[in-house]
PDB file of C-alpha atoms in Angstrom:
ATOM      1  CA  MET A 180       2.775  30.171 -23.666  1.00 38.00           C
ATOM      2  CA  SER A 181       5.091  32.028 -26.456  1.00 45.00           C
ATOM      3  CA  GLN A 182       7.935  29.746 -25.849  1.00 64.00           C
ATOM      4  CA  SER A 183       8.632  26.378 -24.674  1.00 80.00           C
ATOM      5  CA  GLU A 184       9.781  25.360 -21.260  1.00 90.00           C
ATOM      6  CA  TRP A 185      13.093  23.491 -20.871  1.00 93.00           C
ATOM      7  CA  PHE A 186      11.670  20.293 -19.849  1.00 92.00           C
ATOM      8  CA  GLU A 187       9.429  19.856 -22.524  1.00 89.00           C
ATOM      9  CA  LYS A 188      12.487  19.240 -24.897  1.00 91.00           C
ATOM     10  CA  TRP A 189      14.942  17.613 -22.696  1.00 93.00           C
ATOM     11  CA  PHE A 190      13.760  14.521 -21.213  1.00 93.00           C
ATOM     12  CA  GLN A 191      14.212  12.064 -24.079  1.00 94.00           C
ATOM     13  CA  ASP A 192      16.881   9.610 -25.375  1.00 93.00           C
ATOM     14  CA  ASP A 193      20.135  11.866 -24.218  1.00 94.00           C
ATOM     15  CA  TYR A 194      18.667  12.240 -20.723  1.00 94.00           C
ATOM     16  CA  LEU A 195      18.363   8.534 -20.165  1.00 94.00           C
ATOM     17  CA  VAL A 196      21.534   8.107 -21.663  1.00 93.00           C
ATOM     18  CA  LEU A 197      22.945  10.944 -19.180  1.00 91.00           C
ATOM     19  CA  TYR A 198      21.562   9.560 -16.001  1.00 89.00           C
ATOM     20  CA  SER A 199      21.723   5.624 -16.723  1.00 84.00           C
ATOM     21  CA  ASN A 200      22.805   5.740 -13.275  1.00 80.00           C
ATOM     22  CA  ARG A 201      19.704   6.226 -11.634  1.00 79.00           C
ATOM     23  CA  ASN A 202      19.415   3.567  -8.515  1.00 80.00           C
ATOM     24  CA  PRO A 203      16.296   1.650  -8.395  1.00 83.00           C
ATOM     25  CA  LYS A 204      17.586   0.660  -4.477  1.00 88.00           C
ATOM     26  CA  GLN A 205      17.350   4.466  -3.849  1.00 89.00           C
ATOM     27  CA  ALA A 206      13.464   4.343  -5.057  1.00 93.00           C
ATOM     28  CA  LEU A 207      12.442   1.155  -2.899  1.00 94.00           C
ATOM     29  CA  SER A 208      14.077   2.875   0.088  1.00 94.00           C
ATOM     30  CA  GLN A 209      12.234   6.129  -0.270  1.00 95.00           C
ATOM     31  CA  VAL A 210       9.054   4.277  -0.994  1.00 95.00           C
ATOM     32  CA  ASN A 211       9.066   2.113   1.857  1.00 94.00           C
ATOM     33  CA  ALA A 212       9.870   4.916   4.271  1.00 95.00           C
ATOM     34  CA  LEU A 213       6.765   7.069   3.333  1.00 96.00           C
ATOM     35  CA  LEU A 214       4.755   4.090   3.423  1.00 94.00           C
ATOM     36  CA  HIS A 215       6.033   2.991   6.545  1.00 93.00           C
ATOM     37  CA  LEU A 216       5.001   6.313   7.649  1.00 95.00           C
ATOM     38  CA  VAL A 217       1.553   6.887   6.367  1.00 95.00           C
ATOM     39  CA  GLY A 218       0.393   3.498   6.496  1.00 90.00           C
ATOM     40  CA  ASP A 219      -1.383   1.269   4.295  1.00 81.00           C
ATOM     41  CA  PHE A 220      -4.528   2.201   2.232  1.00 84.00           C
ATOM     42  CA  LYS A 221      -7.748   0.679   1.191  1.00 76.00           C
ATOM     43  CA  ALA A 222      -7.609  -0.889  -2.638  1.00 72.00           C
ATOM     44  CA  LYS A 223     -10.119   1.730  -3.971  1.00 83.00           C
ATOM     45  CA  VAL A 224      -8.399   4.651  -3.319  1.00 90.00           C
ATOM     46  CA  PHE A 225      -5.473   6.063  -5.104  1.00 95.00           C
ATOM     47  CA  ILE A 226      -1.873   6.988  -5.207  1.00 96.00           C
ATOM     48  CA  LEU A 227      -0.514   9.488  -7.852  1.00 97.00           C
ATOM     49  CA  ASP A 228       2.874   9.709  -8.880  1.00 97.00           C
ATOM     50  CA  LEU A 229       3.635  13.036 -10.654  1.00 96.00           C
ATOM     51  CA  GLY A 230       6.581  13.009 -12.696  1.00 95.00           C
ATOM     52  CA  CYS A 231       7.090   9.467 -12.847  1.00 96.00           C
ATOM     53  CA  GLY A 232       9.707   9.500 -15.596  1.00 95.00           C
ATOM     54  CA  THR A 233      11.180   6.169 -15.961  1.00 95.00           C
ATOM     55  CA  GLY A 234       8.712   4.413 -13.178  1.00 96.00           C
ATOM     56  CA  ARG A 235      11.666   4.025 -10.510  1.00 95.00           C
ATOM     57  CA  HIS A 236       9.419   5.083  -7.428  1.00 96.00           C
ATOM     58  CA  LEU A 237       6.108   3.990  -9.216  1.00 97.00           C
ATOM     59  CA  LYS A 238       7.138   0.170  -9.930  1.00 96.00           C
ATOM     60  CA  VAL A 239       8.047  -0.065  -5.874  1.00 95.00           C
ATOM     61  CA  LEU A 240       4.288   1.834  -5.259  1.00 95.00           C
ATOM     62  CA  GLN A 241       2.628  -0.319  -7.606  1.00 95.00           C
ATOM     63  CA  SER A 242       4.027  -3.673  -5.692  1.00 93.00           C
ATOM     64  CA  ARG A 243       2.170  -2.735  -2.502  1.00 90.00           C
ATOM     65  CA  HIS A 244      -0.699  -0.551  -3.998  1.00 91.00           C
ATOM     66  CA  THR A 245      -2.104  -1.548  -7.526  1.00 87.00           C
ATOM     67  CA  GLN A 246      -4.100   1.599  -7.721  1.00 92.00           C
ATOM     68  CA  SER A 247      -0.980   3.659  -7.925  1.00 96.00           C
ATOM     69  CA  ILE A 248      -1.287   5.645 -11.075  1.00 97.00           C
ATOM     70  CA  GLY A 249       1.788   7.507 -12.725  1.00 98.00           C
ATOM     71  CA  VAL A 250       1.811  10.755 -15.033  1.00 97.00           C
ATOM     72  CA  ASP A 251       4.461  12.239 -16.857  1.00 96.00           C
ATOM     73  CA  LEU A 252       4.839  14.440 -19.891  1.00 95.00           C
ATOM     74  CA  SER A 253       7.799  12.842 -21.538  1.00 96.00           C
ATOM     75  CA  PRO A 254       6.546   9.713 -23.965  1.00 96.00           C
ATOM     76  CA  THR A 255      10.364   8.770 -23.804  1.00 96.00           C
ATOM     77  CA  LEU A 256      10.408   8.231 -20.379  1.00 97.00           C
ATOM     78  CA  LEU A 257       6.995   6.883 -20.164  1.00 98.00           C
ATOM     79  CA  ASN A 258       7.807   3.917 -23.088  1.00 97.00           C
ATOM     80  CA  GLU A 259      10.825   3.064 -20.378  1.00 96.00           C
ATOM     81  CA  ALA A 260       8.626   2.956 -17.369  1.00 97.00           C
ATOM     82  CA  ASN A 261       6.293   0.394 -19.554  1.00 97.00           C
ATOM     83  CA  LYS A 262       9.142  -1.907 -20.364  1.00 96.00           C
ATOM     84  CA  THR A 263       9.963  -2.146 -16.309  1.00 94.00           C
ATOM     85  CA  GLY A 264       6.272  -3.189 -15.983  1.00 96.00           C
ATOM     86  CA  CYS A 265       4.657  -0.368 -14.498  1.00 97.00           C
ATOM     87  CA  GLN A 266       1.201  -0.043 -15.157  1.00 96.00           C
ATOM     88  CA  ASN A 267      -1.571   3.130 -15.447  1.00 97.00           C
ATOM     89  CA  LEU A 268       0.680   5.305 -17.158  1.00 98.00           C
ATOM     90  CA  ILE A 269      -0.476   8.639 -18.210  1.00 98.00           C
ATOM     91  CA  ARG A 270       1.042  11.395 -20.353  1.00 97.00           C
ATOM     92  CA  ALA A 271      -0.104  14.846 -19.355  1.00 95.00           C
ATOM     93  CA  ASP A 272       1.240  18.270 -19.130  1.00 91.00           C
ATOM     94  CA  PHE A 273       1.329  19.499 -14.974  1.00 87.00           C
ATOM     95  CA  ARG A 274      -0.628  22.462 -16.252  1.00 84.00           C
ATOM     96  CA  ASN A 275      -3.692  20.817 -17.509  1.00 89.00           C
ATOM     97  CA  LEU A 276      -4.039  17.286 -15.246  1.00 93.00           C
ATOM     98  CA  PRO A 277      -7.064  14.645 -15.830  1.00 95.00           C
ATOM     99  CA  PHE A 278      -8.277  14.578 -12.189  1.00 96.00           C
ATOM    100  CA  LYS A 279     -10.817  16.091 -10.105  1.00 94.00           C
ATOM    101  CA  ALA A 280      -9.936  17.819  -7.212  1.00 94.00           C
ATOM    102  CA  ASN A 281     -10.178  15.997  -3.958  1.00 94.00           C
ATOM    103  CA  SER A 282     -10.141  12.687  -5.849  1.00 95.00           C
ATOM    104  CA  ILE A 283      -6.730  11.404  -4.860  1.00 96.00           C
ATOM    105  CA  LYS A 284      -5.644   9.767  -1.400  1.00 96.00           C
ATOM    106  CA  MET A 285      -1.796  10.360  -1.832  1.00 97.00           C
ATOM    107  CA  VAL A 286      -0.119  12.304  -4.365  1.00 97.00           C
ATOM    108  CA  CYS A 287       3.369  12.251  -4.523  1.00 97.00           C
ATOM    109  CA  SER A 288       6.166  14.450  -6.448  1.00 95.00           C
ATOM    110  CA  PHE A 289       9.601  12.438  -6.059  1.00 94.00           C
ATOM    111  CA  PHE A 290      12.771  13.338  -6.613  1.00 88.00           C
ATOM    112  CA  SER A 291      12.807  17.291  -7.638  1.00 86.00           C
ATOM    113  CA  SER A 292       9.839  17.296 -10.038  1.00 86.00           C
ATOM    114  CA  PHE A 293       8.674  20.531  -8.277  1.00 91.00           C
ATOM    115  CA  GLY A 294      10.081  24.083  -9.632  1.00 92.00           C
ATOM    116  CA  TYR A 295      10.510  23.493 -13.071  1.00 93.00           C
ATOM    117  CA  PHE A 296       8.993  26.591 -14.555  1.00 92.00           C
ATOM    118  CA  GLU A 297      10.562  29.823 -16.072  1.00 90.00           C
ATOM    119  CA  LYS A 298       8.294  32.028 -13.922  1.00 92.00           C
ATOM    120  CA  ALA A 299       8.059  31.275  -9.937  1.00 93.00           C
ATOM    121  CA  GLU A 300       4.416  31.920 -10.273  1.00 94.00           C
ATOM    122  CA  ASP A 301       3.960  29.211 -12.373  1.00 92.00           C
ATOM    123  CA  ASP A 302       5.465  26.851  -9.787  1.00 94.00           C
ATOM    124  CA  TRP A 303       3.123  28.119  -7.315  1.00 94.00           C
ATOM    125  CA  ASP A 304       0.187  27.762  -9.421  1.00 92.00           C
ATOM    126  CA  PHE A 305       1.293  23.869  -9.921  1.00 92.00           C
ATOM    127  CA  PHE A 306       1.580  24.102  -6.194  1.00 94.00           C
ATOM    128  CA  ASN A 307      -2.096  24.929  -6.122  1.00 94.00           C
ATOM    129  CA  VAL A 308      -3.155  21.958  -8.744  1.00 91.00           C
ATOM    130  CA  LEU A 309      -1.165  19.709  -6.692  1.00 92.00           C
ATOM    131  CA  SER A 310      -2.455  20.455  -3.399  1.00 94.00           C
ATOM    132  CA  SER A 311      -6.104  20.530  -4.358  1.00 95.00           C
ATOM    133  CA  LEU A 312      -6.051  17.126  -5.780  1.00 96.00           C
ATOM    134  CA  VAL A 313      -5.255  15.709  -2.429  1.00 97.00           C
ATOM    135  CA  GLN A 314      -8.845  14.179  -0.735  1.00 95.00           C
ATOM    136  CA  ASN A 315      -9.519  15.337   2.850  1.00 94.00           C
ATOM    137  CA  ASP A 316      -7.272  13.213   5.148  1.00 93.00           C
ATOM    138  CA  GLY A 317      -5.302  12.459   2.299  1.00 96.00           C
ATOM    139  CA  TYR A 318      -1.468  13.110   2.208  1.00 97.00           C
ATOM    140  CA  LEU A 319       1.326  14.885  -0.134  1.00 98.00           C
ATOM    141  CA  PHE A 320       4.682  14.110  -0.307  1.00 97.00           C
ATOM    142  CA  LEU A 321       6.943  16.568  -2.048  1.00 97.00           C
ATOM    143  CA  ASP A 322      10.248  15.539  -2.105  1.00 96.00           C
ATOM    144  CA  LEU A 323      12.802  18.410  -3.018  1.00 97.00           C
ATOM    145  CA  PRO A 324      16.467  19.453  -2.740  1.00 96.00           C
ATOM    146  CA  ASN A 325      17.640  20.980   0.661  1.00 96.00           C
ATOM    147  CA  GLY A 326      18.252  24.419  -0.513  1.00 94.00           C
ATOM    148  CA  PRO A 327      21.675  25.568   1.808  1.00 94.00           C
ATOM    149  CA  TYR A 328      22.994  21.917   1.026  1.00 95.00           C
ATOM    150  CA  THR A 329      22.631  21.693  -2.478  1.00 95.00           C
ATOM    151  CA  VAL A 330      24.084  25.080  -3.459  1.00 95.00           C
ATOM    152  CA  SER A 331      27.194  24.384  -0.822  1.00 94.00           C
ATOM    153  CA  HIS A 332      27.753  20.949  -2.730  1.00 95.00           C
ATOM    154  CA  LEU A 333      27.213  22.095  -6.231  1.00 95.00           C
ATOM    155  CA  PRO A 334      29.249  19.499  -8.314  1.00 94.00           C
ATOM    156  CA  PRO A 335      32.081  20.923 -10.244  1.00 95.00           C
ATOM    157  CA  ASP A 336      31.718  21.157 -14.218  1.00 96.00           C
ATOM    158  CA  ASP A 337      32.397  17.845 -15.641  1.00 95.00           C
ATOM    159  CA  VAL A 338      32.965  16.280 -19.354  1.00 97.00           C
ATOM    160  CA  VAL A 339      31.564  12.529 -19.983  1.00 95.00           C
ATOM    161  CA  THR A 340      31.527  10.186 -22.818  1.00 95.00           C
ATOM    162  CA  LYS A 341      28.686   7.886 -23.417  1.00 93.00           C
ATOM    163  CA  ASN A 342      27.552   5.898 -26.429  1.00 89.00           C
ATOM    164  CA  GLY A 343      30.746   8.292 -28.342  1.00 92.00           C
ATOM    165  CA  THR A 344      28.474  11.216 -27.502  1.00 95.00           C
ATOM    166  CA  LYS A 345      30.153  13.894 -25.246  1.00 97.00           C
ATOM    167  CA  TYR A 346      28.270  15.709 -22.697  1.00 97.00           C
ATOM    168  CA  SER A 347      29.854  18.722 -21.088  1.00 98.00           C
ATOM    169  CA  GLN A 348      28.180  19.845 -17.903  1.00 97.00           C
ATOM    170  CA  LYS A 349      28.294  23.439 -16.382  1.00 97.00           C
ATOM    171  CA  ARG A 350      26.591  24.020 -13.032  1.00 96.00           C
ATOM    172  CA  ARG A 351      25.531  27.459 -11.755  1.00 96.00           C
ATOM    173  CA  TRP A 352      23.057  29.170  -8.914  1.00 96.00           C
ATOM    174  CA  ASP A 353      21.612  32.237  -9.964  1.00 95.00           C
ATOM    175  CA  GLY A 354      20.261  33.293  -6.704  1.00 95.00           C
ATOM    176  CA  GLU A 355      17.056  31.189  -7.361  1.00 95.00           C
ATOM    177  CA  ARG A 356      17.572  28.787  -9.346  1.00 96.00           C
ATOM    178  CA  ILE A 357      19.990  25.854  -9.859  1.00 97.00           C
ATOM    179  CA  ILE A 358      21.074  26.091 -13.624  1.00 96.00           C
ATOM    180  CA  LYS A 359      22.830  23.517 -15.702  1.00 96.00           C
ATOM    181  CA  LYS A 360      23.715  23.673 -18.985  1.00 97.00           C
ATOM    182  CA  ILE A 361      24.516  20.292 -20.791  1.00 97.00           C
ATOM    183  CA  SER A 362      26.469  20.448 -24.232  1.00 97.00           C
ATOM    184  CA  ILE A 363      26.120  17.988 -26.280  1.00 97.00           C
ATOM    185  CA  GLU A 364      28.472  16.676 -29.209  1.00 97.00           C
ATOM    186  CA  ARG A 365      27.875  13.351 -31.244  1.00 95.00           C
ATOM    187  CA  SER A 366      30.551  11.420 -33.568  1.00 93.00           C
ATOM    188  CA  THR A 367      28.724  12.939 -36.516  1.00 93.00           C
ATOM    189  CA  GLY A 368      29.813  16.457 -35.401  1.00 94.00           C
ATOM    190  CA  GLU A 369      26.505  17.180 -34.235  1.00 95.00           C
ATOM    191  CA  LYS A 370      26.005  19.625 -31.698  1.00 96.00           C
ATOM    192  CA  GLU A 371      22.790  21.202 -29.223  1.00 95.00           C
ATOM    193  CA  GLU A 372      22.043  22.361 -26.456  1.00 96.00           C
ATOM    194  CA  HIS A 373      20.324  21.971 -23.248  1.00 95.00           C
ATOM    195  CA  HIS A 374      19.394  23.085 -19.739  1.00 95.00           C
ATOM    196  CA  GLU A 375      17.886  22.119 -16.694  1.00 95.00           C
ATOM    197  CA  LYS A 376      16.559  24.701 -14.290  1.00 95.00           C
ATOM    198  CA  LEU A 377      15.199  23.888 -10.847  1.00 96.00           C
ATOM    199  CA  ARG A 378      14.030  26.598  -8.301  1.00 96.00           C
ATOM    200  CA  LEU A 379      15.087  25.701  -4.595  1.00 97.00           C
ATOM    201  CA  PHE A 380      12.644  26.833  -1.633  1.00 96.00           C
ATOM    202  CA  SER A 381      13.087  27.614   1.611  1.00 95.00           C
ATOM    203  CA  TYR A 382      11.643  25.091   4.249  1.00 96.00           C
ATOM    204  CA  ALA A 383       9.457  28.169   5.499  1.00 96.00           C
ATOM    205  CA  ASN A 384       8.460  28.774   1.833  1.00 95.00           C
ATOM    206  CA  ILE A 385       7.020  25.128   1.580  1.00 97.00           C
ATOM    207  CA  SER A 386       5.728  25.033   5.530  1.00 97.00           C
ATOM    208  CA  ASN A 387       3.562  27.993   5.060  1.00 97.00           C
ATOM    209  CA  ALA A 388       2.243  27.166   1.462  1.00 96.00           C
ATOM    210  CA  LEU A 389       1.250  23.815   3.209  1.00 97.00           C
ATOM    211  CA  GLU A 390      -0.034  25.490   5.877  1.00 96.00           C
ATOM    212  CA  GLU A 391      -2.369  27.668   3.974  1.00 95.00           C
ATOM    213  CA  ARG A 392      -3.602  25.225   2.247  1.00 95.00           C
ATOM    214  CA  GLY A 393      -4.853  23.159   4.975  1.00 95.00           C
ATOM    215  CA  PHE A 394      -2.113  20.413   5.035  1.00 97.00           C
ATOM    216  CA  LYS A 395      -0.369  19.601   8.613  1.00 97.00           C
ATOM    217  CA  ILE A 396       3.294  18.123   8.481  1.00 97.00           C
ATOM    218  CA  ILE A 397       3.702  14.887   9.456  1.00 96.00           C
ATOM    219  CA  GLN A 398       7.478  14.390   8.879  1.00 97.00           C
ATOM    220  CA  VAL A 399      10.290  15.858   6.823  1.00 97.00           C
ATOM    221  CA  PHE A 400      12.828  13.417   5.812  1.00 97.00           C
ATOM    222  CA  GLY A 401      16.358  14.447   4.981  1.00 96.00           C
ATOM    223  CA  ASN A 402      16.965  11.751   2.720  1.00 94.00           C
ATOM    224  CA  GLU A 403      15.541   8.668   0.913  1.00 90.00           C
ATOM    225  CA  PHE A 404      16.027   6.762   4.017  1.00 91.00           C
ATOM    226  CA  GLY A 405      13.513   8.360   5.922  1.00 91.00           C
ATOM    227  CA  ASN A 406      16.174  10.376   8.881  1.00 94.00           C
ATOM    228  CA  THR A 407      15.104  13.426  10.038  1.00 94.00           C
ATOM    229  CA  TYR A 408      15.685  16.710   7.998  1.00 96.00           C
ATOM    230  CA  GLU A 409      18.945  18.854   9.214  1.00 94.00           C
ATOM    231  CA  ARG A 410      19.200  22.371   7.626  1.00 88.00           C
ATOM    232  CA  GLY A 411      22.437  22.458   6.728  1.00 86.00           C
ATOM    233  CA  LYS A 412      23.098  18.502   6.629  1.00 94.00           C
ATOM    234  CA  SER A 413      20.593  17.139   4.580  1.00 96.00           C
ATOM    235  CA  PRO A 414      20.782  16.414   0.876  1.00 96.00           C
ATOM    236  CA  ARG A 415      16.919  16.140   0.631  1.00 96.00           C
ATOM    237  CA  MET A 416      13.618  18.249   2.075  1.00 97.00           C
ATOM    238  CA  SER A 417      10.959  15.514   1.780  1.00 97.00           C
ATOM    239  CA  PHE A 418       7.425  16.793   3.116  1.00 98.00           C
ATOM    240  CA  VAL A 419       4.663  14.635   4.350  1.00 98.00           C
ATOM    241  CA  ALA A 420       1.707  16.615   4.685  1.00 98.00           C
ATOM    242  CA  LYS A 421      -1.729  15.606   5.766  1.00 97.00           C
ATOM    243  CA  ARG A 422      -4.513  17.564   4.233  1.00 96.00           C
ATOM    244  CA  THR A 423      -6.823  18.358   7.494  1.00 89.00           C
ATOM    245  CA  ILE A 424      -9.545  20.554   6.147  1.00 70.00           C
ATOM    246  CA  ASP A 425     -11.215  21.077   2.908  1.00 57.00           C
ATOM    247  CA  SER A 426      -9.301  24.067   1.098  1.00 50.00           C
TER     248      SER A 426
END
């Protein structure tokens, strides 16, 4: 790849400062709703949290199932996860994961960690890897923003100051992705700029892709509490799918 992707540079200290209000209760509710649906697993099977970040969801998973593994590219976020008591942490690029196909009982992608790549085909390549890891009779949990709701509820531009650093945020929808520009100005006068880019997928995009890869959709949650998805009303579009055939 000729140039780095945005996520390779952004998930560091400024990210932690700007998003310091992430709610652990949200993670608890979401994991509980998921495990209530799929049930408990035997101790010898593995659950994978891809893009585990600071470990909000992973910590809950590991309290219920000790064989849960967290993977993230950012050493900064993994260090925070370690501080909270998370174990089984692996630093890896999603494009080169250290797992064999058909080796994981449940693969989880919480809180919009799918849709990051500059090119749509790279996102779908990652989807192929993601789905291939799941064992037959295993599960894939794919937690995505609900496109129609997200676009219609795009927050206005804002400026916040934290720890003496000013963060200016501008958001726009380019027809495929939500793009947020974060301009940073430090008390020293130093300036830098980052972007978050998240591709939105339709319900049909994901449901067809799952079916083509041998998955049956069990449920689609519309929020972290496990409520049923509604196209124009739900903030989330979280697929729980079971792999029914070898693909």
